Amino acid sequence: GLRWFFVLILVTFNLSQSKKLRRESNKLRIIDDHKTVPYELFLPLKMTKNTKQYPIIVFLHGRGESGSFTVTNKQSLPYQLINNSTFIETFPFIVIIPQCPFDCAELNVWNDDTLKSTTLIIKEVSSMYNGNPNQIYLAGQSMGGNGAWIYASQQLNLFAGVVV
């Protein structure tokens, strides 16, 4: 009886602390500088300002997420970067999540202008945060998987690997 009461209080306290940690440690943020397409950026929590270079993941979302980060952030990698505190604390990659405009959904394809903007974003983020140019990985789901194949074929020397 009483022992389980204290276990329940301890578990409840740990869960509330975990949620607090999650909110404080969330580094996924929207960048909309009007120079490129809007994108979300995640930086590793253990990132230091030394000479270490960090691998980069570029994640292309699916058709239903075009035009807004609201749906994008409710699934797959973006969801983990927002809601999974263990994942957030240990994930060693810089993550770039470009937002394909709504017309991508109408055409069901990542358009060339968006992919060109994404290349500029990758170069800027890599330079700014000491990204490793030999460890840039491309991932995509659904329409983003198709976009990843197209993008990788356009940028033969940019990506170390592609996951769809």
CSV table of C-alpha atoms in Angstrom, one decimal:
chain,number,residue,atom,x,y,z
A,1,GLY,CA,0.0,0.0,0.0
A,2,LEU,CA,2.2,2.8,1.3
A,3,ARG,CA,5.3,1.6,-0.6
A,4,TRP,CA,3.4,1.8,-3.9
A,5,PHE,CA,2.1,5.3,-3.0
A,6,PHE,CA,5.7,6.5,-2.8
A,7,VAL,CA,6.7,4.7,-6.0
A,8,LEU,CA,3.8,6.4,-7.8
A,9,ILE,CA,4.8,9.8,-6.4
A,10,LEU,CA,8.4,9.2,-7.5
A,11,VAL,CA,7.4,8.1,-11.0
A,12,THR,CA,5.1,11.1,-11.3
A,13,PHE,CA,7.9,13.4,-10.2
A,14,ASN,CA,10.3,11.9,-12.7
A,15,LEU,CA,7.8,12.2,-15.5
A,16,SER,CA,7.2,15.9,-14.7
A,17,GLN,CA,10.9,16.5,-14.5
A,18,SER,CA,11.4,14.7,-17.9
A,19,LYS,CA,8.8,17.0,-19.5
A,20,LYS,CA,10.5,20.0,-18.0
A,21,LEU,CA,13.9,18.8,-19.4
A,22,ARG,CA,12.3,18.2,-22.7
A,23,ARG,CA,11.0,21.8,-22.9
A,24,GLU,CA,14.3,23.3,-21.8
A,25,SER,CA,16.4,21.1,-24.1
A,26,ASN,CA,14.4,21.5,-27.2
A,27,LYS,CA,16.8,22.9,-29.8
A,28,LEU,CA,14.6,22.4,-32.8
A,29,ARG,CA,13.8,25.9,-34.0
A,30,ILE,CA,12.4,27.4,-37.1
A,31,ILE,CA,14.6,29.7,-39.3
A,32,ASP,CA,12.8,31.9,-41.7
A,33,ASP,CA,15.2,34.6,-42.9
A,34,HIS,CA,13.5,35.1,-46.3
A,35,LYS,CA,16.8,34.4,-48.1
A,36,THR,CA,16.0,30.7,-48.5
A,37,VAL,CA,13.0,28.4,-47.8
A,38,PRO,CA,12.0,28.2,-44.1
A,39,TYR,CA,13.7,25.4,-42.3
A,40,GLU,CA,14.0,23.8,-38.9
A,41,LEU,CA,17.4,23.4,-37.3
A,42,PHE,CA,18.5,21.1,-34.5
A,43,LEU,CA,21.9,21.4,-32.9
A,44,PRO,CA,23.4,18.6,-30.7
A,45,LEU,CA,23.0,19.5,-27.0
A,46,LYS,CA,26.6,18.4,-26.4
A,47,MET,CA,27.9,20.6,-29.2
A,48,THR,CA,31.1,22.5,-28.2
A,49,LYS,CA,32.9,25.4,-29.8
A,50,ASN,CA,36.1,23.3,-30.4
A,51,THR,CA,37.4,22.1,-33.7
A,52,LYS,CA,35.2,18.9,-33.7
A,53,GLN,CA,33.1,18.7,-36.9
A,54,TYR,CA,29.6,17.4,-36.7
A,55,PRO,CA,27.7,15.2,-39.1
A,56,ILE,CA,24.6,16.6,-40.7
A,57,ILE,CA,21.3,15.0,-41.6
A,58,VAL,CA,19.0,16.8,-44.1
A,59,PHE,CA,15.4,15.5,-43.7
A,60,LEU,CA,12.9,16.0,-46.5
A,61,HIS,CA,9.2,15.6,-45.4
A,62,GLY,CA,6.3,14.1,-47.2
A,63,ARG,CA,3.5,15.6,-49.2
A,64,GLY,CA,1.1,16.2,-46.3
A,65,GLU,CA,3.6,18.3,-44.4
A,66,SER,CA,4.1,20.9,-47.2
A,67,GLY,CA,3.7,24.5,-46.3
A,68,SER,CA,3.7,24.1,-42.5
A,69,PHE,CA,5.9,22.7,-39.7
A,70,THR,CA,2.8,21.8,-37.7
A,71,VAL,CA,2.3,18.4,-39.3
A,72,THR,CA,6.0,17.8,-39.9
A,73,ASN,CA,6.7,18.0,-36.2
A,74,LYS,CA,4.1,15.4,-35.3
A,75,GLN,CA,6.0,12.4,-36.9
A,76,SER,CA,9.2,10.7,-37.5
A,77,LEU,CA,12.6,12.5,-36.9
A,78,PRO,CA,11.2,15.9,-36.1
A,79,TYR,CA,8.9,14.4,-33.5
A,80,GLN,CA,11.8,12.6,-31.8
A,81,LEU,CA,13.8,15.9,-31.8
A,82,ILE,CA,11.0,17.6,-30.0
A,83,ASN,CA,9.5,14.9,-27.7
A,84,ASN,CA,12.1,12.2,-26.9
A,85,SER,CA,14.4,13.6,-24.2
A,86,THR,CA,16.8,10.7,-24.3
A,87,PHE,CA,17.1,11.0,-28.0
A,88,ILE,CA,17.6,14.7,-27.8
A,89,GLU,CA,20.3,14.4,-25.2
A,90,THR,CA,22.4,11.8,-27.2
A,91,PHE,CA,21.7,12.6,-30.9
A,92,PRO,CA,25.1,13.8,-32.3
A,93,PHE,CA,23.9,15.2,-35.6
A,94,ILE,CA,23.1,18.7,-36.8
A,95,VAL,CA,19.6,18.3,-38.5
A,96,ILE,CA,18.2,20.5,-41.2
A,97,ILE,CA,14.6,20.2,-42.1
A,98,PRO,CA,13.6,22.4,-45.0
A,99,GLN,CA,10.0,23.3,-45.6
A,100,CYS,CA,8.7,22.6,-49.1
A,101,PRO,CA,6.1,25.2,-50.0
A,102,PHE,CA,2.4,24.2,-50.3
A,103,ASP,CA,2.7,24.0,-54.1
A,104,CYS,CA,4.9,20.9,-53.6
A,105,ALA,CA,1.9,19.1,-52.3
A,106,GLU,CA,-0.1,20.1,-55.3
A,107,LEU,CA,2.6,18.8,-57.6
A,108,ASN,CA,3.6,15.9,-55.3
A,109,VAL,CA,7.3,16.7,-55.8
A,110,TRP,CA,10.1,18.6,-54.2
A,111,ASN,CA,10.7,21.4,-56.7
A,112,ASP,CA,14.1,22.4,-58.0
A,113,ASP,CA,14.0,25.9,-56.5
A,114,THR,CA,13.4,24.4,-53.0
A,115,LEU,CA,16.2,21.9,-53.5
A,116,LYS,CA,18.6,24.7,-54.6
A,117,SER,CA,17.7,26.7,-51.6
A,118,THR,CA,18.3,23.7,-49.4
A,119,THR,CA,21.8,23.4,-50.8
A,120,LEU,CA,22.5,27.0,-49.8
A,121,ILE,CA,21.1,26.2,-46.3
A,122,ILE,CA,23.3,23.2,-46.0
A,123,LYS,CA,26.4,25.2,-46.9
A,124,GLU,CA,25.5,28.0,-44.6
A,125,VAL,CA,24.7,25.8,-41.6
A,126,SER,CA,27.7,23.6,-42.2
A,127,SER,CA,30.0,26.7,-42.2
A,128,MET,CA,28.3,28.4,-39.2
A,129,TYR,CA,28.2,25.3,-36.9
A,130,ASN,CA,31.3,23.4,-38.0
A,131,GLY,CA,29.5,20.7,-40.0
A,132,ASN,CA,31.5,17.9,-41.5
A,133,PRO,CA,31.3,18.3,-45.3
A,134,ASN,CA,32.2,14.6,-45.7
A,135,GLN,CA,29.3,13.5,-43.4
A,136,ILE,CA,26.2,15.0,-44.9
A,137,TYR,CA,23.4,12.5,-45.0
A,138,LEU,CA,20.0,12.9,-46.8
A,139,ALA,CA,16.8,11.3,-45.6
A,140,GLY,CA,13.2,11.5,-46.8
A,141,GLN,CA,9.9,9.9,-46.2
A,142,SER,CA,7.1,9.5,-48.8
A,143,MET,CA,7.3,12.5,-51.2
A,144,GLY,CA,10.5,13.4,-49.3
A,145,GLY,CA,11.9,10.0,-50.2
A,146,ASN,CA,11.3,10.6,-53.8
A,147,GLY,CA,12.8,14.1,-53.4
A,148,ALA,CA,15.8,12.6,-51.7
A,149,TRP,CA,16.5,10.4,-54.8
A,150,ILE,CA,16.1,13.4,-57.1
A,151,TYR,CA,18.2,15.7,-54.9
A,152,ALA,CA,21.0,13.2,-54.5
A,153,SER,CA,21.1,12.7,-58.3
A,154,GLN,CA,21.4,16.5,-58.7
A,155,GLN,CA,24.1,16.8,-56.0
A,156,LEU,CA,26.4,13.8,-56.7
A,157,ASN,CA,29.2,15.1,-54.5
A,158,LEU,CA,27.3,16.5,-51.6
A,159,PHE,CA,25.9,13.5,-49.7
A,160,ALA,CA,27.7,10.7,-48.0
A,161,GLY,CA,24.6,8.6,-47.9
A,162,VAL,CA,20.8,8.6,-48.7
A,163,VAL,CA,18.1,7.0,-46.6
A,164,VAL,CA,14.6,6.7,-47.9
